[in-house]
Amino acid sequence: METVNMIRQENLDIRTITMGISLLDCADSDAKRACDKIYDKITRLAGNLVKTGCDIEKEYGIPIINKRISVTPIAMIAAASGANPILYAKALQRAADTTGVNFIGGYSALVHKGFSAGDLALINSIPEALSETTNICSSVNIGSTKSGINMDAVKLMGQIVKKSAEITADRNCIGPAKLVVFCNAPEDNPFMAGAFHGVGEPDCVINVGVSGPGVVHSALKKCPDADFGEIAETIKRTAFKITRMGQMVGAVASERLGVPFGIVDLSLAPTPAVGDSVARILEEMGLEHCGIHGTTAALALLNDAVKKGGVMASSSVGGLSGAFIPVSEDAGMIEAARKGILSIEKLEAMTAVCSVGLDMIVIPGETPAETISSIIADEAAIGMVNSKTTAVRVIPAIGKKVGEELEFGGLLGSGPVMPLNITQSSKRFIDRGGRIPAPMQSLKN
């Protein structure tokens, strides 16, 4: 009954069931033949994914918001043919249309130590691919704790993000909202836009991403005078219940689809809906507004307690798992940003202790590409040194100034254009190129 009440009153849901599909056996020297193999394999394995998700939703009364697919990084498959990677993007879009999924992730490249065959072609095609498709998501991993940061890729990705915004300016700059730049990208992440199916994964697998900021917020409201130890225990118990529900849905989906069950990603993923905000959890701990001093400490407690509770509930926790802070997707974050309380500098500090990074942040359209590259470099450095996943998903709002709004709709929400320091240039820093060496933490053998 507690779980039923969470669903009815506190916005608890399964944010996504994501089928990961390996496309390694689809590589072919003939691009058209490879695209046909990709379409055939995806539609064969995921043909019943949406129906199965809807059936589970009806039978158990658990909302399953998204049904998604992640695939092997397409740069690896495109390398075999050397053809224009856009052909593969269109094949993925055809598969998305046929299966009815919300998104397909994996229009991706892994270049943390350098560019291999197919990587540059795919990266340069990202703006066009995201403009000409509606359900494709893209990601690029530019660094890791083990290899350092590929600064040539960092420079290029700043340009790609800016170009993606420019060619989708007539659609509220939606392109970069479907593009993530990673450091230490996980291979089993079910959440978009960063999902891809890693080369160490099985041929096909089901991963589940749960949500539940509203549930945690509601639980904390019941203990207004608790100390931080009690708060941590309350969050752990709540995360346990949320994760058990995700584990059950994943197991049922796995059995019905005849596909192995992979992981539960127990990240608290907010939405623009009232009562479904990570920022409100932090404020419930005693902060007048998310973004003031103390916010980073509160987020660290939340992230740690969510992981501890989730690990007790499932032996298959993976992906990102913790707390997300996407500005445009979180009602509390949106309000704090509008009031000027939450700055990008504070968000960067918060990323040192949360699950991912600078996510769904709207920046001025006039922001130079090298400034975007510098934001990526800063965030990658936090991930590299702390041996954690960090990422950047910023949206240059072409034609808009600080304080104006960009509206995406749905789960992507809306957000105010946040100020950046663009009066001083970091172009000379970004133009150096090369690779920032791996830190001492990488020498673990």
CSV table of C-alpha atoms in Angstrom, one decimal:
chain,number,residue,atom,x,y,z
A,1,MET,CA,0.0,0.0,0.0
A,2,GLU,CA,2.9,2.3,0.6
A,3,THR,CA,4.1,1.8,-3.0
A,4,VAL,CA,0.6,2.3,-4.3
A,5,ASN,CA,0.4,5.6,-2.4
A,6,MET,CA,3.8,6.6,-3.8
A,7,ILE,CA,2.5,6.1,-7.3
A,8,ARG,CA,-0.8,7.8,-6.7
A,9,GLN,CA,0.3,10.8,-4.7
A,10,GLU,CA,4.1,11.3,-5.0
A,11,ASN,CA,4.9,10.9,-8.7
A,12,LEU,CA,6.7,7.5,-8.4
A,13,ASP,CA,7.3,5.9,-11.7
A,14,ILE,CA,9.6,3.8,-13.8
A,15,ARG,CA,11.2,6.5,-15.9
A,16,THR,CA,12.4,4.0,-18.6
A,17,ILE,CA,12.9,0.4,-19.6
A,18,THR,CA,15.8,0.5,-22.1
A,19,MET,CA,16.7,-2.5,-24.3
A,20,GLY,CA,20.4,-2.5,-25.1
A,21,ILE,CA,21.3,-4.1,-28.4
A,22,SER,CA,24.7,-5.0,-29.8
A,23,LEU,CA,25.2,-4.0,-33.4
A,24,LEU,CA,28.7,-5.4,-33.8
A,25,ASP,CA,27.4,-8.3,-36.0
A,26,CYS,CA,25.8,-5.7,-38.3
A,27,ALA,CA,29.0,-4.1,-39.5
A,28,ASP,CA,29.5,-4.5,-43.2
A,29,SER,CA,31.7,-2.9,-45.9
A,30,ASP,CA,28.5,-2.1,-47.7
A,31,ALA,CA,26.8,0.7,-45.8
A,32,LYS,CA,23.3,0.0,-47.2
A,33,ARG,CA,23.6,-3.7,-46.2
A,34,ALA,CA,24.8,-2.7,-42.7
A,35,CYS,CA,21.8,-0.3,-42.3
A,36,ASP,CA,19.4,-3.1,-43.4
A,37,LYS,CA,21.0,-5.5,-40.8
A,38,ILE,CA,20.7,-2.8,-38.1
A,39,TYR,CA,17.0,-2.2,-38.9
A,40,ASP,CA,16.2,-5.9,-39.0
A,41,LYS,CA,18.0,-6.7,-35.7
A,42,ILE,CA,16.5,-3.8,-33.8
A,43,THR,CA,12.9,-4.5,-35.0
A,44,ARG,CA,13.3,-8.2,-34.4
A,45,LEU,CA,14.5,-7.9,-30.8
A,46,ALA,CA,12.6,-4.8,-29.7
A,47,GLY,CA,9.4,-5.4,-31.7
A,48,ASN,CA,7.4,-6.1,-28.5
A,49,LEU,CA,9.3,-3.7,-26.2
A,50,VAL,CA,6.6,-1.0,-26.1
A,51,LYS,CA,3.7,-3.5,-25.9
A,52,THR,CA,5.4,-5.3,-23.1
A,53,GLY,CA,6.0,-2.1,-21.2
A,54,CYS,CA,2.4,-1.1,-21.6
A,55,ASP,CA,1.2,-4.5,-20.5
A,56,ILE,CA,3.3,-4.4,-17.3
A,57,GLU,CA,2.1,-0.9,-16.7
A,58,LYS,CA,-1.6,-1.9,-16.8
A,59,GLU,CA,-1.2,-5.2,-14.9
A,60,TYR,CA,0.8,-3.7,-12.0
A,61,GLY,CA,-0.5,-0.1,-12.0
A,62,ILE,CA,3.1,1.2,-12.2
A,63,PRO,CA,3.6,4.1,-14.7
A,64,ILE,CA,6.4,3.3,-17.2
A,65,ILE,CA,7.1,6.6,-18.8
A,66,ASN,CA,9.5,5.7,-21.6
A,67,LYS,CA,10.4,2.7,-23.6
A,68,ARG,CA,13.9,3.1,-25.2
A,69,ILE,CA,16.7,1.4,-27.0
A,70,SER,CA,20.4,1.8,-26.7
A,71,VAL,CA,22.8,0.5,-29.3
A,72,THR,CA,26.6,-0.1,-29.9
A,73,PRO,CA,28.3,3.3,-30.5
A,74,ILE,CA,27.6,3.9,-34.2
A,75,ALA,CA,31.1,5.2,-34.9
A,76,MET,CA,32.3,1.6,-34.5
A,77,ILE,CA,29.8,0.2,-37.0
A,78,ALA,CA,30.2,3.0,-39.5
A,79,ALA,CA,34.0,2.5,-39.5
A,80,ALA,CA,33.6,-0.8,-41.4
A,81,SER,CA,32.0,0.9,-44.5
A,82,GLY,CA,33.5,4.4,-44.4
A,83,ALA,CA,30.2,5.8,-45.6
A,84,ASN,CA,28.4,8.9,-44.4
A,85,PRO,CA,27.2,8.2,-40.9
A,86,ILE,CA,23.9,10.0,-41.6
A,87,LEU,CA,22.8,6.8,-43.3
A,88,TYR,CA,23.0,5.0,-40.0
A,89,ALA,CA,21.1,7.8,-38.2
A,90,LYS,CA,18.3,7.4,-40.7
A,91,ALA,CA,18.3,3.6,-40.2
A,92,LEU,CA,18.0,4.1,-36.5
A,93,GLN,CA,15.1,6.5,-37.0
A,94,ARG,CA,13.3,4.0,-39.2
A,95,ALA,CA,13.7,1.4,-36.4
A,96,ALA,CA,12.4,3.9,-33.8
A,97,ASP,CA,9.4,4.6,-36.0
A,98,THR,CA,8.7,0.8,-36.4
A,99,THR,CA,9.1,-0.2,-32.8
A,100,GLY,CA,7.4,2.9,-31.4
A,101,VAL,CA,10.1,3.7,-28.8
A,102,ASN,CA,10.6,7.2,-27.4
A,103,PHE,CA,14.3,7.4,-28.1
A,104,ILE,CA,17.3,5.4,-29.5
A,105,GLY,CA,20.6,6.2,-27.9
A,106,GLY,CA,24.0,5.3,-29.4
A,107,TYR,CA,24.8,7.7,-32.2
A,108,SER,CA,28.0,7.9,-30.3
A,109,ALA,CA,31.8,7.8,-30.3
A,110,LEU,CA,34.3,6.9,-27.6
A,111,VAL,CA,37.4,9.1,-28.1
A,112,HIS,CA,38.8,9.5,-24.6
A,113,LYS,CA,42.3,8.5,-25.8
A,114,GLY,CA,42.1,9.5,-29.4
A,115,PHE,CA,40.2,9.2,-32.7
A,116,SER,CA,39.9,5.9,-34.4
A,117,ALA,CA,38.4,5.1,-37.8
A,118,GLY,CA,34.9,6.5,-38.1
A,119,ASP,CA,35.0,8.7,-35.0
A,120,LEU,CA,35.6,12.1,-36.6
A,121,ALA,CA,33.1,11.4,-39.4
A,122,LEU,CA,30.4,10.6,-36.9
A,123,ILE,CA,31.2,13.5,-34.6
A,124,ASN,CA,31.1,16.0,-37.5
A,125,SER,CA,27.8,14.5,-38.6
A,126,ILE,CA,26.1,14.9,-35.2
A,127,PRO,CA,24.4,18.3,-35.9
A,128,GLU,CA,22.9,17.1,-39.1
A,129,ALA,CA,21.9,13.8,-37.6
A,130,LEU,CA,20.1,15.4,-34.7
A,131,SER,CA,18.4,17.9,-37.0
A,132,GLU,CA,17.1,15.3,-39.5
A,133,THR,CA,15.8,12.8,-36.9
A,134,THR,CA,13.4,13.1,-34.0
A,135,ASN,CA,14.1,10.1,-31.8
A,136,ILE,CA,17.9,9.7,-32.0
A,137,CYS,CA,20.2,10.7,-29.1
A,138,SER,CA,24.0,11.2,-29.3
A,139,SER,CA,26.9,11.1,-26.9
A,140,VAL,CA,30.6,11.4,-27.1
A,141,ASN,CA,33.0,10.2,-24.3
A,142,ILE,CA,36.1,12.6,-24.3
A,143,GLY,CA,37.8,11.6,-21.2
A,144,SER,CA,38.3,9.0,-18.4
A,145,THR,CA,40.2,8.6,-15.2
A,146,LYS,CA,42.3,5.9,-16.9
A,147,SER,CA,43.2,7.8,-20.0
A,148,GLY,CA,43.0,11.5,-19.2
A,149,ILE,CA,41.1,14.1,-21.4
A,150,ASN,CA,41.3,14.3,-25.1
A,151,MET,CA,41.5,18.1,-25.5
A,152,ASP,CA,41.2,17.9,-29.4
A,153,ALA,CA,37.9,16.2,-28.9
A,154,VAL,CA,36.9,18.8,-26.2
A,155,LYS,CA,37.6,21.6,-28.7
A,156,LEU,CA,35.6,19.9,-31.4
A,157,MET,CA,32.6,19.2,-29.2
A,158,GLY,CA,32.3,22.8,-28.3
A,159,GLN,CA,31.9,23.5,-32.0
A,160,ILE,CA,29.5,20.6,-32.5
A,161,VAL,CA,27.2,21.8,-29.6
A,162,LYS,CA,27.1,25.3,-31.0
A,163,LYS,CA,26.4,24.1,-34.6
A,164,SER,CA,23.7,21.7,-33.3
A,165,ALA,CA,21.9,24.7,-31.7
A,166,GLU,CA,22.2,26.8,-34.8
A,167,ILE,CA,20.7,24.4,-37.3
A,168,THR,CA,17.8,23.6,-35.0
A,169,ALA,CA,17.2,27.3,-33.9
A,170,ASP,CA,13.8,27.1,-35.6
A,171,ARG,CA,12.8,24.3,-33.2
A,172,ASN,CA,13.9,25.9,-29.9
A,173,CYS,CA,17.5,24.6,-30.4
A,174,ILE,CA,16.4,21.1,-29.7
A,175,GLY,CA,19.6,19.5,-31.2
A,176,PRO,CA,22.0,19.9,-28.2
A,177,ALA,CA,19.2,18.8,-25.9
A,178,LYS,CA,19.8,15.3,-27.4
A,179,LEU,CA,23.6,15.5,-27.1
A,180,VAL,CA,25.8,14.6,-24.1
A,181,VAL,CA,29.5,15.0,-23.7
A,182,PHE,CA,30.9,12.5,-21.1
A,183,CYS,CA,33.9,11.8,-19.0
A,184,ASN,CA,33.9,8.2,-17.7
A,185,ALA,CA,30.7,7.2,-19.5
A,186,PRO,CA,29.1,4.0,-18.2
A,187,GLU,CA,28.3,1.2,-20.6
A,188,ASP,CA,24.9,0.3,-19.1
A,189,ASN,CA,23.2,3.7,-18.6
A,190,PRO,CA,19.4,3.5,-19.5
A,191,PHE,CA,18.9,7.3,-19.4
A,192,MET,CA,18.9,9.5,-22.4
A,193,ALA,CA,20.5,11.3,-24.0
A,194,GLY,CA,23.6,9.5,-22.8
A,195,ALA,CA,22.6,5.9,-23.3
A,196,PHE,CA,24.7,3.5,-25.5
A,197,HIS,CA,25.2,-0.2,-25.4
A,198,GLY,CA,28.9,-0.8,-24.4
A,199,VAL,CA,31.1,-3.4,-26.0
A,200,GLY,CA,31.4,-5.3,-22.8
A,201,GLU,CA,27.6,-5.8,-22.6
A,202,PRO,CA,25.6,-8.9,-23.7
A,203,ASP,CA,24.1,-9.2,-27.2
A,204,CYS,CA,20.8,-7.9,-25.8
A,205,VAL,CA,19.8,-6.8,-22.3
A,206,ILE,CA,17.0,-5.0,-20.4
A,207,ASN,CA,18.0,-2.1,-18.2
A,208,VAL,CA,15.6,-0.2,-16.0
A,209,GLY,CA,15.8,3.4,-14.8
A,210,VAL,CA,13.6,4.3,-11.8
A,211,SER,CA,12.7,7.7,-10.5
A,212,GLY,CA,11.1,9.1,-7.3
A,213,PRO,CA,12.2,12.6,-6.1
A,214,GLY,CA,8.6,13.2,-5.0
A,215,VAL,CA,8.7,10.1,-2.8
A,216,VAL,CA,11.9,11.1,-1.1
A,217,HIS,CA,10.6,14.7,-0.6
A,218,SER,CA,7.4,13.4,0.9
A,219,ALA,CA,9.3,11.1,3.3
A,220,LEU,CA,11.5,13.9,4.5
A,221,LYS,CA,8.4,16.1,5.1
A,222,LYS,CA,7.3,13.6,7.7
A,223,CYS,CA,10.5,14.2,9.8
A,224,PRO,CA,10.9,18.0,9.9
A,225,ASP,CA,13.1,18.1,13.0
A,226,ALA,CA,15.3,15.1,12.2
A,227,ASP,CA,19.1,15.4,12.3
A,228,PHE,CA,21.2,14.5,9.3
A,229,GLY,CA,21.7,10.9,10.5
A,230,GLU,CA,18.0,10.3,10.6
A,231,ILE,CA,17.5,12.1,7.2
A,232,ALA,CA,20.1,9.7,5.7
A,233,GLU,CA,18.3,6.7,7.1
A,234,THR,CA,14.9,7.9,5.8
A,235,ILE,CA,16.3,8.4,2.3
A,236,LYS,CA,18.0,5.0,2.4
A,237,ARG,CA,14.7,3.2,3.4
A,238,THR,CA,12.8,5.1,0.7
A,239,ALA,CA,15.4,4.3,-2.0
A,240,PHE,CA,15.2,0.7,-1.0
A,241,LYS,CA,11.4,0.6,-1.8
A,242,ILE,CA,11.8,2.5,-5.0
A,243,THR,CA,14.6,0.1,-6.2
A,244,ARG,CA,12.7,-3.0,-5.3
A,245,MET,CA,9.9,-1.9,-7.6
A,246,GLY,CA,12.4,-1.3,-10.4
A,247,GLN,CA,13.9,-4.7,-9.9
A,248,MET,CA,10.5,-6.3,-10.2
A,249,VAL,CA,9.6,-4.5,-13.4
A,250,GLY,CA,13.0,-5.4,-14.9
A,251,ALA,CA,12.7,-9.0,-14.0
A,252,VAL,CA,9.1,-9.2,-15.5
A,253,ALA,CA,10.2,-7.4,-18.7
A,254,SER,CA,13.2,-9.7,-19.0
A,255,GLU,CA,11.1,-12.8,-18.7
A,256,ARG,CA,8.4,-11.7,-21.2
A,257,LEU,CA,10.9,-10.5,-23.8
A,258,GLY,CA,13.2,-13.4,-23.4
A,259,VAL,CA,16.2,-11.1,-22.9
A,260,PRO,CA,18.6,-11.1,-19.9
A,261,PHE,CA,18.0,-8.5,-17.1
A,262,GLY,CA,20.9,-6.1,-16.8
A,263,ILE,CA,20.8,-3.4,-14.2
A,264,VAL,CA,18.5,-1.0,-12.2
A,265,ASP,CA,19.7,2.6,-12.4
A,266,LEU,CA,18.2,4.1,-9.3
A,267,SER,CA,18.9,7.7,-10.1
A,268,LEU,CA,16.4,10.3,-8.8
A,269,ALA,CA,15.3,11.7,-12.1
A,270,PRO,CA,13.2,14.9,-11.7
A,271,THR,CA,10.5,16.3,-14.0
A,272,PRO,CA,9.0,19.7,-14.5
A,273,ALA,CA,5.9,18.5,-12.6
A,274,VAL,CA,5.2,20.1,-9.2
A,275,GLY,CA,6.3,17.7,-6.5
A,276,ASP,CA,8.8,15.8,-8.5
A,277,SER,CA,12.0,17.9,-7.9
A,278,VAL,CA,15.4,17.1,-6.5
A,279,ALA,CA,15.8,20.8,-5.6
A,280,ARG,CA,12.7,20.5,-3.3
A,281,ILE,CA,14.4,17.6,-1.5
A,282,LEU,CA,17.4,19.8,-0.8
A,283,GLU,CA,15.2,22.6,0.4
A,284,GLU,CA,13.3,20.2,2.7
A,285,MET,CA,16.6,19.6,4.5
A,286,GLY,CA,16.6,23.3,5.5
A,287,LEU,CA,17.8,25.3,2.6
A,288,GLU,CA,15.7,28.3,1.8
A,289,HIS,CA,16.5,27.9,-1.9
A,290,CYS,CA,18.5,25.4,-3.9
A,291,GLY,CA,21.7,27.1,-4.9
A,292,ILE,CA,22.6,28.8,-1.7
A,293,HIS,CA,25.5,27.8,0.5
A,294,GLY,CA,25.0,24.3,1.9
A,295,THR,CA,23.5,23.0,-1.3
A,296,THR,CA,26.5,20.9,-2.3
A,297,ALA,CA,26.6,19.2,1.2
A,298,ALA,CA,22.9,18.4,1.1
A,299,LEU,CA,23.2,16.9,-2.4
A,300,ALA,CA,26.2,14.8,-1.3
A,301,LEU,CA,24.1,13.4,1.6
A,302,LEU,CA,21.2,12.7,-0.8
A,303,ASN,CA,23.3,11.0,-3.4
A,304,ASP,CA,25.1,8.7,-1.0
A,305,ALA,CA,22.0,7.7,0.8
A,306,VAL,CA,20.2,6.9,-2.4
A,307,LYS,CA,23.1,4.6,-3.5
A,308,LYS,CA,23.2,2.8,-0.1
A,309,GLY,CA,19.5,2.1,0.0
A,310,GLY,CA,19.4,1.0,-3.6
A,311,VAL,CA,22.4,-1.4,-3.3
A,312,MET,CA,20.6,-3.2,-0.4
A,313,ALA,CA,17.5,-3.6,-2.6
A,314,SER,CA,19.2,-5.1,-5.7
A,315,SER,CA,22.4,-6.9,-6.6
A,316,SER,CA,22.2,-5.4,-10.1
A,317,VAL,CA,22.5,-1.7,-9.5
A,318,GLY,CA,24.4,0.1,-12.3
A,319,GLY,CA,24.2,3.0,-14.8
A,320,LEU,CA,24.6,6.3,-13.1
A,321,SER,CA,22.5,5.8,-9.9
A,322,GLY,CA,22.2,8.7,-7.6
A,323,ALA,CA,20.6,12.2,-8.1
A,324,PHE,CA,20.2,14.1,-11.3
A,325,ILE,CA,20.3,17.9,-11.4
A,326,PRO,CA,19.0,18.8,-14.9
A,327,VAL,CA,18.0,22.5,-14.7
A,328,SER,CA,15.2,22.6,-17.3
A,329,GLU,CA,13.7,19.3,-16.1
A,330,ASP,CA,13.4,20.2,-12.4
A,331,ALA,CA,10.7,22.6,-11.2
A,332,GLY,CA,12.7,23.7,-8.2
A,333,MET,CA,15.9,24.2,-10.2
A,334,ILE,CA,14.0,26.3,-12.8
A,335,GLU,CA,12.6,28.6,-10.1
A,336,ALA,CA,16.0,29.0,-8.5
A,337,ALA,CA,17.6,29.8,-11.8
A,338,ARG,CA,14.9,32.3,-12.7
A,339,LYS,CA,15.5,34.1,-9.4
A,340,GLY,CA,19.3,34.2,-10.1
A,341,ILE,CA,20.0,32.1,-6.9
A,342,LEU,CA,21.3,29.1,-8.8
A,343,SER,CA,24.4,29.9,-10.9
A,344,ILE,CA,26.3,27.7,-13.3
A,345,GLU,CA,29.3,28.0,-11.0
A,346,LYS,CA,27.3,26.5,-8.1
A,347,LEU,CA,26.0,23.8,-10.4
A,348,GLU,CA,29.5,22.9,-11.3
A,349,ALA,CA,30.4,22.5,-7.6
A,350,MET,CA,27.3,20.3,-7.1
A,351,THR,CA,28.4,18.0,-10.0
A,352,ALA,CA,31.4,16.9,-7.9
A,353,VAL,CA,28.9,15.0,-5.6
A,354,CYS,CA,25.9,14.1,-7.8
A,355,SER,CA,25.4,11.4,-10.4
A,356,VAL,CA,26.2,13.2,-13.6
A,357,GLY,CA,27.0,16.8,-14.4
A,358,LEU,CA,25.9,20.1,-16.0
A,359,ASP,CA,22.7,18.9,-17.5
A,360,MET,CA,20.0,20.7,-19.5
A,361,ILE,CA,21.3,24.2,-18.9
A,362,VAL,CA,20.3,26.9,-21.3
A,363,ILE,CA,23.1,29.4,-22.1
A,364,PRO,CA,23.2,32.6,-24.2
A,365,GLY,CA,23.1,32.0,-27.9
A,366,GLU,CA,26.1,34.2,-28.4
A,367,THR,CA,28.4,32.0,-26.3
A,368,PRO,CA,31.6,31.2,-28.2
A,369,ALA,CA,32.3,27.6,-29.1
A,370,GLU,CA,35.6,27.8,-27.1
A,371,THR,CA,33.7,28.8,-23.9
A,372,ILE,CA,31.5,25.7,-24.4
A,373,SER,CA,34.6,23.6,-24.8
A,374,SER,CA,36.0,25.1,-21.6
A,375,ILE,CA,32.9,24.2,-19.7
A,376,ILE,CA,33.3,20.6,-21.0
A,377,ALA,CA,36.9,20.6,-20.0
A,378,ASP,CA,36.2,21.8,-16.4
A,379,GLU,CA,33.4,19.2,-16.0
A,380,ALA,CA,35.6,16.4,-17.4
A,381,ALA,CA,38.4,17.3,-15.0
A,382,ILE,CA,36.0,16.9,-12.1
A,383,GLY,CA,35.0,13.4,-13.4
A,384,MET,CA,38.6,12.4,-14.2
A,385,VAL,CA,40.1,13.3,-10.8
A,386,ASN,CA,37.2,12.0,-8.8
A,387,SER,CA,36.8,8.7,-10.7
A,388,LYS,CA,33.1,9.4,-11.4
A,389,THR,CA,30.9,10.0,-14.4
A,390,THR,CA,30.5,13.7,-15.3
A,391,ALA,CA,28.8,15.1,-18.4
A,392,VAL,CA,27.8,18.3,-20.1
A,393,ARG,CA,24.4,18.9,-21.9
A,394,VAL,CA,24.1,22.7,-22.5
A,395,ILE,CA,21.8,24.4,-25.0
A,396,PRO,CA,22.9,27.6,-26.6
A,397,ALA,CA,19.7,29.5,-27.1
A,398,ILE,CA,20.3,31.1,-30.5
A,399,GLY,CA,18.9,34.7,-30.6
A,400,LYS,CA,18.1,34.8,-26.9
A,401,LYS,CA,19.7,36.7,-24.0
A,402,VAL,CA,20.1,36.1,-20.3
A,403,GLY,CA,16.7,35.9,-18.5
A,404,GLU,CA,14.7,34.9,-21.6
A,405,GLU,CA,13.2,31.4,-21.7
A,406,LEU,CA,13.6,28.4,-23.9
A,407,GLU,CA,10.7,25.9,-24.0
A,408,PHE,CA,11.1,22.3,-24.9
A,409,GLY,CA,8.0,20.7,-23.5
A,410,GLY,CA,7.4,17.2,-22.0
A,411,LEU,CA,10.1,15.8,-19.7
A,412,LEU,CA,12.7,18.2,-21.2
A,413,GLY,CA,10.7,21.1,-19.7
A,414,SER,CA,11.9,24.7,-20.1
A,415,GLY,CA,14.6,26.9,-18.7
A,416,PRO,CA,15.8,30.5,-18.4
A,417,VAL,CA,19.0,31.5,-20.2
A,418,MET,CA,21.6,31.5,-17.5
A,419,PRO,CA,24.5,33.9,-17.5
A,420,LEU,CA,28.1,32.9,-18.3
A,421,ASN,CA,31.3,34.8,-18.1
A,422,ILE,CA,31.9,35.3,-21.8
A,423,THR,CA,33.6,38.7,-21.6
A,424,GLN,CA,37.0,37.0,-21.1
A,425,SER,CA,38.2,34.4,-23.6
A,426,SER,CA,39.7,30.9,-23.1
A,427,LYS,CA,40.3,30.4,-26.8
A,428,ARG,CA,44.1,30.2,-26.4
A,429,PHE,CA,43.7,27.5,-23.7
A,430,ILE,CA,41.4,25.4,-25.9
A,431,ASP,CA,43.5,25.8,-29.0
A,432,ARG,CA,46.5,24.1,-27.4
A,433,GLY,CA,44.9,20.7,-28.1
A,434,GLY,CA,46.7,17.4,-27.2
A,435,ARG,CA,45.7,15.4,-24.1
A,436,ILE,CA,45.6,16.2,-20.4
A,437,PRO,CA,47.4,13.2,-18.9
A,438,ALA,CA,45.6,10.8,-16.6
A,439,PRO,CA,45.8,11.6,-12.9
A,440,MET,CA,47.7,9.6,-10.2
A,441,GLN,CA,44.4,8.0,-9.3
A,442,SER,CA,44.6,6.0,-12.6
A,443,LEU,CA,47.5,4.0,-11.4
A,444,LYS,CA,45.6,1.3,-9.5
A,445,ASN,CA,47.2,-1.9,-10.8
